[in-house]
PDB file of C-alpha atoms in Angstrom:
ATOM      1  CA  MET U   1       5.943   7.487  -7.556  1.00  0.00           C
ATOM      2  CA  LEU U   2       3.283   5.180  -6.155  1.00  0.00           C
ATOM      3  CA  CYS U   3       1.111   5.760  -3.098  1.00  0.00           C
ATOM      4  CA  VAL U   4      -0.144   2.591  -1.396  1.00  0.00           C
ATOM      5  CA  VAL U   5      -3.435   2.973   0.482  1.00  0.00           C
ATOM      6  CA  GLU U   6      -5.703   0.551   2.326  1.00  0.00           C
ATOM      7  CA  GLU U   7      -9.059   1.513   0.779  1.00  0.00           C
ATOM      8  CA  SER U   8     -10.218   3.509  -2.229  1.00  0.00           C
ATOM      9  CA  ARG U   9     -11.755   6.148   0.063  1.00  0.00           C
ATOM     10  CA  ASP U  10      -8.195   6.953   1.218  1.00  0.00           C
ATOM     11  CA  ILE U  11      -7.426   8.169  -2.296  1.00  0.00           C
ATOM     12  CA  VAL U  12     -10.161  10.786  -1.983  1.00  0.00           C
ATOM     13  CA  ALA U  13      -8.604  12.149   1.212  1.00  0.00           C
ATOM     14  CA  ILE U  14      -5.154  12.403  -0.389  1.00  0.00           C
ATOM     15  CA  GLU U  15      -6.527  13.946  -3.583  1.00  0.00           C
ATOM     16  CA  LYS U  16      -8.255  16.696  -1.562  1.00  0.00           C
ATOM     17  CA  THR U  17      -4.831  17.951  -0.469  1.00  0.00           C
ATOM     18  CA  GLY U  18      -3.786  18.550  -4.069  1.00  0.00           C
ATOM     19  CA  GLU U  19      -0.202  17.695  -3.131  1.00  0.00           C
ATOM     20  CA  PHE U  20       0.321  14.187  -4.511  1.00  0.00           C
ATOM     21  CA  LYS U  21       0.980  13.877  -8.247  1.00  0.00           C
ATOM     22  CA  GLY U  22       1.496  10.171  -8.686  1.00  0.00           C
ATOM     23  CA  ARG U  23      -0.288   6.871  -9.035  1.00  0.00           C
ATOM     24  CA  TYR U  24      -2.100   4.823  -6.413  1.00  0.00           C
ATOM     25  CA  HIS U  25      -2.360   1.186  -5.407  1.00  0.00           C
ATOM     26  CA  VAL U  26      -5.281   0.052  -3.241  1.00  0.00           C
ATOM     27  CA  LEU U  27      -4.612  -2.945  -0.979  1.00  0.00           C
ATOM     28  CA  LEU U  28      -8.305  -3.491  -0.173  1.00  0.00           C
ATOM     29  CA  GLY U  29      -7.637  -3.717   3.553  1.00  0.00           C
ATOM     30  CA  ALA U  30      -4.870  -4.103   6.109  1.00  0.00           C
ATOM     31  CA  MET U  31      -3.163  -7.094   7.645  1.00  0.00           C
ATOM     32  CA  SER U  32      -4.818  -8.355  10.811  1.00  0.00           C
ATOM     33  CA  PRO U  33      -3.446 -11.656  12.107  1.00  0.00           C
ATOM     34  CA  LEU U  34      -6.193 -11.907  14.742  1.00  0.00           C
ATOM     35  CA  GLU U  35      -8.821 -11.812  11.991  1.00  0.00           C
ATOM     36  CA  GLY U  36      -6.876 -14.112   9.687  1.00  0.00           C
ATOM     37  CA  ILE U  37      -6.029 -11.372   7.188  1.00  0.00           C
ATOM     38  CA  GLY U  38      -2.523 -11.727   5.847  1.00  0.00           C
ATOM     39  CA  PRO U  39      -0.769 -10.515   2.699  1.00  0.00           C
ATOM     40  CA  GLU U  40      -2.480 -13.282   0.716  1.00  0.00           C
ATOM     41  CA  GLN U  41      -5.882 -11.683   1.305  1.00  0.00           C
ATOM     42  CA  LEU U  42      -4.703  -8.241   0.164  1.00  0.00           C
ATOM     43  CA  LYS U  43      -3.514  -6.939  -3.211  1.00  0.00           C
ATOM     44  CA  VAL U  44       0.156  -7.329  -2.246  1.00  0.00           C
ATOM     45  CA  LYS U  45       1.177  -9.599  -5.151  1.00  0.00           C
ATOM     46  CA  GLU U  46      -0.348  -7.100  -7.558  1.00  0.00           C
ATOM     47  CA  LEU U  47       1.661  -4.315  -5.915  1.00  0.00           C
ATOM     48  CA  PHE U  48       4.956  -6.167  -6.365  1.00  0.00           C
ATOM     49  CA  ALA U  49       4.015  -7.010  -9.947  1.00  0.00           C
ATOM     50  CA  ARG U  50       3.713  -3.277 -10.751  1.00  0.00           C
ATOM     51  CA  ILE U  51       7.082  -2.108  -9.428  1.00  0.00           C
ATOM     52  CA  GLU U  52       9.484  -3.022 -12.237  1.00  0.00           C
ATOM     53  CA  PRO U  53       7.166  -2.933 -15.299  1.00  0.00           C
ATOM     54  CA  GLU U  54       5.904   0.543 -14.406  1.00  0.00           C
ATOM     55  CA  GLY U  55       9.383   1.828 -13.526  1.00  0.00           C
ATOM     56  CA  ILE U  56       8.369   2.759  -9.984  1.00  0.00           C
ATOM     57  CA  THR U  57      11.311   4.099  -7.992  1.00  0.00           C
ATOM     58  CA  GLU U  58       9.485   5.426  -4.938  1.00  0.00           C
ATOM     59  CA  VAL U  59       6.631   3.957  -2.900  1.00  0.00           C
ATOM     60  CA  ILE U  60       4.763   5.946  -0.261  1.00  0.00           C
ATOM     61  CA  LEU U  61       2.964   3.807   2.302  1.00  0.00           C
ATOM     62  CA  CYS U  62      -0.225   5.564   3.413  1.00  0.00           C
ATOM     63  CA  THR U  63      -1.756   3.102   5.830  1.00  0.00           C
ATOM     64  CA  ASN U  64      -3.990   4.037   8.737  1.00  0.00           C
ATOM     65  CA  PRO U  65      -2.314   4.976  12.054  1.00  0.00           C
ATOM     66  CA  ASN U  66      -3.580   1.937  13.928  1.00  0.00           C
ATOM     67  CA  THR U  67      -2.071  -1.453  14.763  1.00  0.00           C
ATOM     68  CA  GLU U  68      -3.219  -3.102  11.531  1.00  0.00           C
ATOM     69  CA  GLY U  69      -1.991  -0.202   9.400  1.00  0.00           C
ATOM     70  CA  GLU U  70       1.399  -0.162  11.109  1.00  0.00           C
ATOM     71  CA  VAL U  71       1.821  -3.930  10.731  1.00  0.00           C
ATOM     72  CA  THR U  72       0.913  -3.664   7.045  1.00  0.00           C
ATOM     73  CA  ALA U  73       3.319  -0.761   6.457  1.00  0.00           C
ATOM     74  CA  MET U  74       6.198  -2.523   8.220  1.00  0.00           C
ATOM     75  CA  TYR U  75       5.611  -5.707   6.235  1.00  0.00           C
ATOM     76  CA  LEU U  76       5.478  -3.838   2.926  1.00  0.00           C
ATOM     77  CA  ALA U  77       8.538  -1.748   3.732  1.00  0.00           C
ATOM     78  CA  ARG U  78      10.528  -4.904   4.474  1.00  0.00           C
ATOM     79  CA  MET U  79       9.297  -6.679   1.335  1.00  0.00           C
ATOM     80  CA  LEU U  80       9.940  -3.657  -0.916  1.00  0.00           C
ATOM     81  CA  GLN U  81      13.571  -3.271   0.208  1.00  0.00           C
ATOM     82  CA  PRO U  82      14.991  -5.399  -2.664  1.00  0.00           C
ATOM     83  CA  PHE U  83      13.309  -3.156  -5.226  1.00  0.00           C
TER      84      PHE U  83
END
């Protein structure tokens, strides 16, 4: 199981719950077309490169509940479908 977060500080918040027992992937931001931030500026390629070699069968998208976070989550969900 892999939890995808926007920033490393998000890991701290999830770890405080004590509920998640998997690995993390930090995107280093969220997509924001108005600011010129697309998947190329984030660690999206690195995420896809981890899926098969690490045997990941489940990805949890933990993006922020704002427009940028929702856009990022929808994009990732669509791109992860083939896996």
